[in-house]
Tab-separated table of C-alpha atoms in Angstrom:
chain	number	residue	atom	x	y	z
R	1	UNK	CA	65.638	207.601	230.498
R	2	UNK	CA	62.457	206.833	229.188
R	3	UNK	CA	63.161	209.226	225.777
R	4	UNK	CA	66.615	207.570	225.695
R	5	UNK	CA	65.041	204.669	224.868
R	6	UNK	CA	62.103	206.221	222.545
R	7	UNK	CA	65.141	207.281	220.662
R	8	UNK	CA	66.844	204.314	220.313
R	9	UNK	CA	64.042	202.939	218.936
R	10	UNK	CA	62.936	205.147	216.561
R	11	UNK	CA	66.614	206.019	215.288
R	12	UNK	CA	67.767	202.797	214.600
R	13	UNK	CA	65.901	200.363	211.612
R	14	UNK	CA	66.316	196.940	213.698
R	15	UNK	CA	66.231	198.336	217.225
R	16	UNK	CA	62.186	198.176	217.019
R	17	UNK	CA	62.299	194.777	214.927
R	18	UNK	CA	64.922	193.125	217.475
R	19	UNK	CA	62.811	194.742	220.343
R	20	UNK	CA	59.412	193.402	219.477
R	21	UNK	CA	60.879	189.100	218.938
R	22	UNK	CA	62.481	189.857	222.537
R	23	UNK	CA	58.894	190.769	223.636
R	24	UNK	CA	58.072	187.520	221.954
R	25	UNK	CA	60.646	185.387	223.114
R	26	UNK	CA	59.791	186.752	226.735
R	27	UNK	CA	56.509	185.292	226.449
R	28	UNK	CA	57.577	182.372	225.182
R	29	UNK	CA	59.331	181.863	227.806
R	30	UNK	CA	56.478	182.372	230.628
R	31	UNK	CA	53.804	180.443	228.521
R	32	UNK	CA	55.626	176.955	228.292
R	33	UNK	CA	56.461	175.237	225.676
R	34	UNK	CA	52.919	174.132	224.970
R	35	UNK	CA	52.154	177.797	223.492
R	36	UNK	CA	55.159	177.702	221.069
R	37	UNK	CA	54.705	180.983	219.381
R	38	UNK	CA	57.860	179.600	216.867
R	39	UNK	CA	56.094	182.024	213.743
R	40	UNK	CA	55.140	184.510	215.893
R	41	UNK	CA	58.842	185.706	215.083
R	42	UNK	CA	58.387	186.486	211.152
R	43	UNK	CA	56.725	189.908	213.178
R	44	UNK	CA	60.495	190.834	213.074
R	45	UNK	CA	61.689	191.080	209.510
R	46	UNK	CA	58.256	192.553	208.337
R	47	UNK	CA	58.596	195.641	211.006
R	48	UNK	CA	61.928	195.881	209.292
R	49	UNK	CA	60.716	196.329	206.340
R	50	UNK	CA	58.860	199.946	207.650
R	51	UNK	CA	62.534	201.709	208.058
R	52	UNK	CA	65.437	199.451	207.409
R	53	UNK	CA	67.340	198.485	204.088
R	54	UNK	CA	67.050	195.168	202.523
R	55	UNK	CA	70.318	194.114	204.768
R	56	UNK	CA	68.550	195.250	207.611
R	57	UNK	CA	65.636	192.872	206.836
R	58	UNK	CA	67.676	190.284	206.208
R	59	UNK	CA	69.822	190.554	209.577
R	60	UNK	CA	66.495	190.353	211.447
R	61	UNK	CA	65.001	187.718	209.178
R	62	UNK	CA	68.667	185.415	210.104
R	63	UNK	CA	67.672	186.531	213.874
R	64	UNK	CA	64.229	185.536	213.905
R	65	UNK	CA	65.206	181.968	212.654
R	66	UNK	CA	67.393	181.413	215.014
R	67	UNK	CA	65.123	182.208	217.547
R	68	UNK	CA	62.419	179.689	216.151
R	69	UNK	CA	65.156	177.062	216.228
R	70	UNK	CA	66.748	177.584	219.680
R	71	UNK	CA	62.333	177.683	221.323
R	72	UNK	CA	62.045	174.788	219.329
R	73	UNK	CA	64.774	172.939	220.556
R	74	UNK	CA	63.970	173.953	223.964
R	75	UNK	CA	60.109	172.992	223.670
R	76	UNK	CA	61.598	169.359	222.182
R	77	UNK	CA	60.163	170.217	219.101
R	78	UNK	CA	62.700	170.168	216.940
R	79	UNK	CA	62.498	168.611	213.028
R	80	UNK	CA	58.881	168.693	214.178
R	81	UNK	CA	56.707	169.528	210.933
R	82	UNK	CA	55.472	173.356	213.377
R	83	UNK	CA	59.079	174.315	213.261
R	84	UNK	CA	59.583	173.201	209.408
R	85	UNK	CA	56.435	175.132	208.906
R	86	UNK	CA	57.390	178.378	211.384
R	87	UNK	CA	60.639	178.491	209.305
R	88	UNK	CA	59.067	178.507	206.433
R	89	UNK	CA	56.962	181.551	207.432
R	90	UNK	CA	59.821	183.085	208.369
R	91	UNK	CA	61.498	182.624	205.490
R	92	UNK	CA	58.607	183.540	203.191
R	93	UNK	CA	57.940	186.901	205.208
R	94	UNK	CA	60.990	187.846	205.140
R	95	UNK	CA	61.481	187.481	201.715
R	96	UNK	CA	58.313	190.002	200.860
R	97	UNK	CA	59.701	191.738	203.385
R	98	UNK	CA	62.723	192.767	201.303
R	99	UNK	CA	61.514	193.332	198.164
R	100	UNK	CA	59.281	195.687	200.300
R	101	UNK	CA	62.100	197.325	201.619
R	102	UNK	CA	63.942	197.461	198.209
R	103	UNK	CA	60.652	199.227	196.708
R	104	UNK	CA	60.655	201.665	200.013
R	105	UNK	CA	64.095	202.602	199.134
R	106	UNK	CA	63.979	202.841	195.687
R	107	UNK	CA	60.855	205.126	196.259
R	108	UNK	CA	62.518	206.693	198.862
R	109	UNK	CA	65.975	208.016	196.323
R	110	UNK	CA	63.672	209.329	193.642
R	111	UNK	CA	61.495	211.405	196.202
R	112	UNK	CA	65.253	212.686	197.568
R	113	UNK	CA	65.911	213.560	194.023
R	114	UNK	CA	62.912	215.414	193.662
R	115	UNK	CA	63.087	217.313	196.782
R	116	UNK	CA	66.621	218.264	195.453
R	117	UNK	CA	65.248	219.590	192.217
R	118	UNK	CA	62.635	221.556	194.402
R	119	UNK	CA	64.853	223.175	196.301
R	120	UNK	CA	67.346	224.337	193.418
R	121	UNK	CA	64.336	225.783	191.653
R	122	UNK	CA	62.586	227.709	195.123
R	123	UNK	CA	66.601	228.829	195.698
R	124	UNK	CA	66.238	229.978	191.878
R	125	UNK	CA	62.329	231.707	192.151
R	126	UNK	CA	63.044	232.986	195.453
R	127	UNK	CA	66.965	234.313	195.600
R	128	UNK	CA	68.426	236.209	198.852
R	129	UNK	CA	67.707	239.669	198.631
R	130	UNK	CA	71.568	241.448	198.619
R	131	UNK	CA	71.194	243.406	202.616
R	132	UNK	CA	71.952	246.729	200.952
R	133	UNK	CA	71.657	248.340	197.170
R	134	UNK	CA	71.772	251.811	196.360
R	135	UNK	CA	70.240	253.977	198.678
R	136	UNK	CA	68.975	251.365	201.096
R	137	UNK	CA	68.877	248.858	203.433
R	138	UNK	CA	66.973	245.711	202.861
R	139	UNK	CA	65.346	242.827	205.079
R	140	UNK	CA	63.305	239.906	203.850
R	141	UNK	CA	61.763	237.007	204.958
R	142	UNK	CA	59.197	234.692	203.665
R	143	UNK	CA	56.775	231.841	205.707
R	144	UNK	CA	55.255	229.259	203.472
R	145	UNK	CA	52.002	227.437	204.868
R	146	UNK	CA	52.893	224.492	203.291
R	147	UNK	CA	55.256	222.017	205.359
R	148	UNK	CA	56.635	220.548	201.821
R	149	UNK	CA	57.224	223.457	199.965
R	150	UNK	CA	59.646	226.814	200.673
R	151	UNK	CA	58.293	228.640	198.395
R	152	UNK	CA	54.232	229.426	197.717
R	153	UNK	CA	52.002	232.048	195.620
R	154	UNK	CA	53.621	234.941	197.674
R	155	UNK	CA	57.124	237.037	196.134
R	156	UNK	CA	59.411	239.720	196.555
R	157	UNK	CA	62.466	241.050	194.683
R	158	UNK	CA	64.898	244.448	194.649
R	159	UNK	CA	67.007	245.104	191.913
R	160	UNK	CA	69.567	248.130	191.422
R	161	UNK	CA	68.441	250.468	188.610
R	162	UNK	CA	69.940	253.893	187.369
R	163	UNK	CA	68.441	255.588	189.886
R	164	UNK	CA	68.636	253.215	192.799
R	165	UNK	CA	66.498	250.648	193.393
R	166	UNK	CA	63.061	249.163	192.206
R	167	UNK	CA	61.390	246.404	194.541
R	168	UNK	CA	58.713	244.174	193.749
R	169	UNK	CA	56.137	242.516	196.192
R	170	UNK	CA	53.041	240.644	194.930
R	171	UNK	CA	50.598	237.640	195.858
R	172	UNK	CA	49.406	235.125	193.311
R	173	UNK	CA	45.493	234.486	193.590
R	174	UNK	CA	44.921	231.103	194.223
R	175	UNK	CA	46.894	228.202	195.688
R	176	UNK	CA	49.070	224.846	193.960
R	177	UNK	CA	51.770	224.730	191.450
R	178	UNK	CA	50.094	227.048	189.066
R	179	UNK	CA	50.233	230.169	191.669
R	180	UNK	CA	54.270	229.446	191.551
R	181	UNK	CA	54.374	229.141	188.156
R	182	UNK	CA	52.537	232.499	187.888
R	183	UNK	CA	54.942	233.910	190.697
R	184	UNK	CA	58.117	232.696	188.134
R	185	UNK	CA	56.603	234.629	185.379
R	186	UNK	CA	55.914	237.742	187.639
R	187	UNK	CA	59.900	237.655	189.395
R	188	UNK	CA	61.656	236.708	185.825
R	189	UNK	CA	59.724	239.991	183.964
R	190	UNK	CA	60.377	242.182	187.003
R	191	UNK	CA	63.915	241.021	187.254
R	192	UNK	CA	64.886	241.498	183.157
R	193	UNK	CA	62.690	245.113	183.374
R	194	UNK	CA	63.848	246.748	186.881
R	195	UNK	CA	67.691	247.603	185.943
R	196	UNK	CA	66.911	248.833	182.855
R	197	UNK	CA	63.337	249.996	182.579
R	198	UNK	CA	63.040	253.733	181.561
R	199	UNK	CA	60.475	254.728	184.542
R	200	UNK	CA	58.454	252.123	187.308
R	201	UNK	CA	55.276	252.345	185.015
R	202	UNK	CA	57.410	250.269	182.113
R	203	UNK	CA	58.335	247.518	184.120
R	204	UNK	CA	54.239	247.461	185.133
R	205	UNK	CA	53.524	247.284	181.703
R	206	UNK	CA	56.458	244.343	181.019
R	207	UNK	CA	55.089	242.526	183.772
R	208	UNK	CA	51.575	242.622	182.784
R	209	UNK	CA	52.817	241.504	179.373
R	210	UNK	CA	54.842	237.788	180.243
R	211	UNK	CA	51.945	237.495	182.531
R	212	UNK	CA	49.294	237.889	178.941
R	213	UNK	CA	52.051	235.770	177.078
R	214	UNK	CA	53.199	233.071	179.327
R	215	UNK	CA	49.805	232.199	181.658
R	216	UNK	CA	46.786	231.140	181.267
R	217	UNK	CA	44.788	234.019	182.364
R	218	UNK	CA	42.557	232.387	184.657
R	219	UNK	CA	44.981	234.047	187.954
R	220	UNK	CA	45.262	237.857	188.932
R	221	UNK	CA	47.921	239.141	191.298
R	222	UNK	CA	48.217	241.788	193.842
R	223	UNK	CA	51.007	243.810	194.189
R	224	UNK	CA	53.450	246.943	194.689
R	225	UNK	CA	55.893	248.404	192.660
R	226	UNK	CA	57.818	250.799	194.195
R	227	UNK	CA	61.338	252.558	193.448
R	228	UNK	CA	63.527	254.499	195.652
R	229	UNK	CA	66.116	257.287	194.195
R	230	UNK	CA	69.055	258.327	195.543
R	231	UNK	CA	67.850	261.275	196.758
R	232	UNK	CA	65.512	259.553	198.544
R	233	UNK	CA	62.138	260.442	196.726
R	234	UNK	CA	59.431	257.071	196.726
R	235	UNK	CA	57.087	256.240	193.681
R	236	UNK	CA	54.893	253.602	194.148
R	237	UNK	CA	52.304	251.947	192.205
R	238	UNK	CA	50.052	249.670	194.017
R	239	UNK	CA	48.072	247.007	191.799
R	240	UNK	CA	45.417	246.169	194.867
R	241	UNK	CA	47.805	245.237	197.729
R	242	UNK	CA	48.027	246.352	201.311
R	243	UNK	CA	49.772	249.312	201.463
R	244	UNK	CA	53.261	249.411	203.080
R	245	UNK	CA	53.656	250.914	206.743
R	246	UNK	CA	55.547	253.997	206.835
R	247	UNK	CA	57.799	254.708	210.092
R	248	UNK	CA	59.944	257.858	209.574
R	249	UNK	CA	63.206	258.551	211.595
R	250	UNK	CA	61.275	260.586	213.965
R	251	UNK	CA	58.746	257.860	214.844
R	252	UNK	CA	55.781	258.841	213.346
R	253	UNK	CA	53.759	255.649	211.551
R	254	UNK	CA	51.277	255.889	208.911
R	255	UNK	CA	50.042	253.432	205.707
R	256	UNK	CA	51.043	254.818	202.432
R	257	UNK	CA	48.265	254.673	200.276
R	258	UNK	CA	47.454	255.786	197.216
R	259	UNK	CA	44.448	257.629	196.004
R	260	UNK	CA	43.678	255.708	192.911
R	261	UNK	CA	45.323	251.982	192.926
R	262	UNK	CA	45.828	249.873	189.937
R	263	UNK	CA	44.310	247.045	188.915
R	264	UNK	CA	45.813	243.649	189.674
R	265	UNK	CA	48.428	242.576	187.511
R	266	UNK	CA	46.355	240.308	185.076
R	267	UNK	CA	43.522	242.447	185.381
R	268	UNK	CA	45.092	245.803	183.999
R	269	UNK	CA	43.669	244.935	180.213
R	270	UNK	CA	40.068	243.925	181.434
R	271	UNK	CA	40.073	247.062	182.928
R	272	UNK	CA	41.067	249.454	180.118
R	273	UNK	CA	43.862	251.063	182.957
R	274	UNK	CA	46.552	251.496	180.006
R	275	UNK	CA	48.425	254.232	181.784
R	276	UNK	CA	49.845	253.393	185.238
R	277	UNK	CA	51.060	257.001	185.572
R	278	UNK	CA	47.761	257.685	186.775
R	279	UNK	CA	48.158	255.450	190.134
R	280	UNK	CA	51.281	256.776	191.267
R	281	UNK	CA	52.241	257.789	194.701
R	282	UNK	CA	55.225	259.984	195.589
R	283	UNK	CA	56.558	260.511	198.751
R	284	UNK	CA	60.054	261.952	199.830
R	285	UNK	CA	61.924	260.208	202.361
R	286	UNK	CA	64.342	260.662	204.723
R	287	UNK	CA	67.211	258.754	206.043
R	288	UNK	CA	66.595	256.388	208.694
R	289	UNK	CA	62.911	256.474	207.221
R	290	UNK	CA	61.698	252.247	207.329
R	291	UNK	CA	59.196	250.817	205.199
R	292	UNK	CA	57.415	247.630	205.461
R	293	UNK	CA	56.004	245.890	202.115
R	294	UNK	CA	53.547	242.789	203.488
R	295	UNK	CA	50.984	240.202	201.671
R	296	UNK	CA	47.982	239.181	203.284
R	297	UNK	CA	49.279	235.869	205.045
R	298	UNK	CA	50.400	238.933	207.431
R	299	UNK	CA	47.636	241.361	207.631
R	300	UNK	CA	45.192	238.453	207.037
R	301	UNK	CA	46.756	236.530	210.145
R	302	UNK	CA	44.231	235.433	212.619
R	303	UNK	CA	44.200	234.947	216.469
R	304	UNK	CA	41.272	232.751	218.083
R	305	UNK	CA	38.744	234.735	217.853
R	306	UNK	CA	39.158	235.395	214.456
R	307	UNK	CA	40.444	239.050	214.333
R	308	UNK	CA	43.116	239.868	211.963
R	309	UNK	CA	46.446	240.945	212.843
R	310	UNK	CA	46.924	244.342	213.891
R	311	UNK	CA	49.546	245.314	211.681
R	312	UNK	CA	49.523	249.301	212.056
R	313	UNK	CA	49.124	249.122	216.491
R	314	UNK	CA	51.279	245.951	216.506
R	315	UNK	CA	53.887	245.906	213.539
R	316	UNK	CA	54.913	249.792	213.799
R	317	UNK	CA	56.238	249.656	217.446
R	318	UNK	CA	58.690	246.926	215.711
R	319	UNK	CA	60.089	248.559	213.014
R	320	UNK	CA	61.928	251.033	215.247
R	321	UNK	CA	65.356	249.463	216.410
R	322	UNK	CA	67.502	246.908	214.815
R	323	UNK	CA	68.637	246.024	211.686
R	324	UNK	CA	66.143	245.187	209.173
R	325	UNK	CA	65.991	241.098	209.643
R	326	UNK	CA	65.951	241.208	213.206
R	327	UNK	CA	63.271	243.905	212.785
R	328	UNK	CA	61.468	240.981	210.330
R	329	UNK	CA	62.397	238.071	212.986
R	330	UNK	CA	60.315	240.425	215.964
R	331	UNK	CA	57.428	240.419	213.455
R	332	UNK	CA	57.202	237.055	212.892
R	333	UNK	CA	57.523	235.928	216.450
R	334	UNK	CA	54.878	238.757	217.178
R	335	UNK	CA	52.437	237.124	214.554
R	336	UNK	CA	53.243	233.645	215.835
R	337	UNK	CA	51.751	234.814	219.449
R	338	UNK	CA	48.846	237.092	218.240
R	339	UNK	CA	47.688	233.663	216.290
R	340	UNK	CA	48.961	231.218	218.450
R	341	UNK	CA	48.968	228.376	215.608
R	342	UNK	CA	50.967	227.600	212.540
R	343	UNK	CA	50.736	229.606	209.602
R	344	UNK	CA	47.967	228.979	207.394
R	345	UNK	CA	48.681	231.283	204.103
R	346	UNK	CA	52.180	231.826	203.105
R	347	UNK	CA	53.460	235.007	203.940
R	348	UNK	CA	56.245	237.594	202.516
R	349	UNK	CA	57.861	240.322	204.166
R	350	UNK	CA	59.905	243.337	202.687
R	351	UNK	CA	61.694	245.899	204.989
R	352	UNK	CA	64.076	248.927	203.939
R	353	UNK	CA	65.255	251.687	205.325
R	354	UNK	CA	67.062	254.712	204.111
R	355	UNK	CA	70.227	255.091	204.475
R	356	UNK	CA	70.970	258.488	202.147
R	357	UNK	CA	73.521	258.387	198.969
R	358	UNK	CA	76.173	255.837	198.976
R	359	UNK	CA	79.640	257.421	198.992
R	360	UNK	CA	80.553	256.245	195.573
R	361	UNK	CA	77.271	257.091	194.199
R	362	UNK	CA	77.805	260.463	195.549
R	363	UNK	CA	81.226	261.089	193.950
R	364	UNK	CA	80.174	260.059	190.887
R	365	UNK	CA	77.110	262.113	190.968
């Protein structure tokens, strides 16, 4: 009963308003006519003001005089100079109270508006991942830290190539609009390079490019390349990221990491690393193989104490039944208990699994 009520109040714009001159009216009523509290009742159009539309104030405003003009009639005061002056209180308050409410409102459409913008461009930056290309399954799911925002510093991407399918996952130093600007630059070059790049090194090299050409250089960003052929082979090239958790069909786990990473994407030229080829890692896979790509906000995850997330002990047990987004989903609501709070860094998650040469693929092979 009691949140019936809460509700009420808090849903409707003049339920709260209409609620608190009853309160007054009530006491009114048990302090005599001596107390008159006739402009006590401008309280109700400028609570209106907080939540309701200029109609709304105005409703309340017509209440509240009425109010003042049935106490004073019933205190014998009325045409007495406190009611013309209670009126006029009322009147003036409720008067700022609607321009307030018109401001509010006005305030109110263009933050809507930008919101809607927001969104369009995070749906843009930050596109569903298709659940299967080429020679794999795919899950994905992303956690931003920020309330406001969908989208943060953290990205991920798979796009079909000729010889199945190049993903993406990287993590923007830094935090604000600058590390999503940075994480455009990074999806848009990965996105025009992956289905038509010669070799997984090239689209490295195109990304590291916009970055040179379209940033400031001040931000540096961690991440994987990897591509998957048909016939199941792995390259990866891993520009100072965690490395992705292996779990093969027959339930053996392990991190895939390579013997000499890459710099950071923005970093590559300082360094003098020209030639990615170097930082390659190959693996063949198998079908029903699973691989999970991960930034920080999951590795980095901590409980009370302060230890990070166990991703190998914790995250590998996961990854063994289910399709890949339930698989993600498990992980998530894993995290969520080993912390027991909200996220504080935003967090990206990448899951395939082989599935072994598409029929079509292997016709026209």
């Amino acid at each position: 009963m009691r949140s019936r009520w809460r509700r009420a109040l808090t849903d409707s714009p003049t339920a709260l308003p209409l609620a608190t001159m009853l309160g007054i009216a009530l006491v009114d009523v048990s302090t005599g006519p001596e107390y008159n509290l006739l402009p006590v009742y401008a309280a109700g159009p400028a609570i209106a003001s907080a939540r309701g539309t200029v109609r709304n104030v105005f409703t309340v405003g017509a209440v509240a005089v009425a109010l003042c003009l049935l106490f004073a009639w019933k205190a014998d005061r009325f045409g007495e100079l406190r009611m013309t002056v209670a009126l006029a209180a009322i009147a003036y308050v409720t008067l700022a109270a609607a321009y307030a409410a018109w401001s509010r409102r006005k305030v109110e459409r263009r933050l809507v508006d930008v919101r809607d913008v927001a969104r369009t461009l995070e749906d843009v930056l930050l596109a569903p991942v298709p659940p299967a290309i080429g020679p794999v399954r795919i899950g994905a799911s992303y956690v931003s830290a920020h309330r406001a925002t969908r989208v943060g510093g953290d990205l991920y991407e798979a796009e079909p190539c000729p010889v199945g399918v190049r993903l993406v996952i990287a993590d923007v130093q830094g935090k604000g609009l600058e590390t999503v600007q940075c994480a455009s630059v990074v999806l848009t070059a990965f996105r025009e390079a992956a289905p038509e790049a010669e070799d997984l090194a090239e689209v490295g090299r195109r990304i590291e490019a916009a970055l040179e050409r379209r940033t400031d250089g001040r931000r540096f960003v961690t991440g994987i390349l990897a591509e998957v052929a048909r016939d199941g082979s792995l390259l990866v090239f891993n520009h100072g990221h965690p490395p992705p958790l292996l779990l093969t069909h027959d339930g053996r786990a392990a991190f895939v990491e390579s013997d000499d990473q890459a710099p950071p994407f923005g970093l590559t030229g300082l360094t003098g690393a020209a030639d990615l080829h170097d930082s390659v890692t190959r693996l063949p896979l198998g079908i029903g193989d699973r691989l999970l790509f991960y930034t920080d906000g999951l590795s980095e995850a901590r409980d009370a104490d302060g230890a990070f997330y166990p991703v190998f002990q914790r995250a590998a047990p996961l990854l063994r039944d289910g399709r890949p987004e339930d698989v993600l989903t498990r992980i998530r609501a894993d995290v969520a208990a080993f912390t027991g709070k909200a996220p504080d860094d935003d967090s990206a998650l990448l899951l395939i699994e082989v599935r072994g040469l598409p029929a079509a693929s292997a016709d026209g092979a």
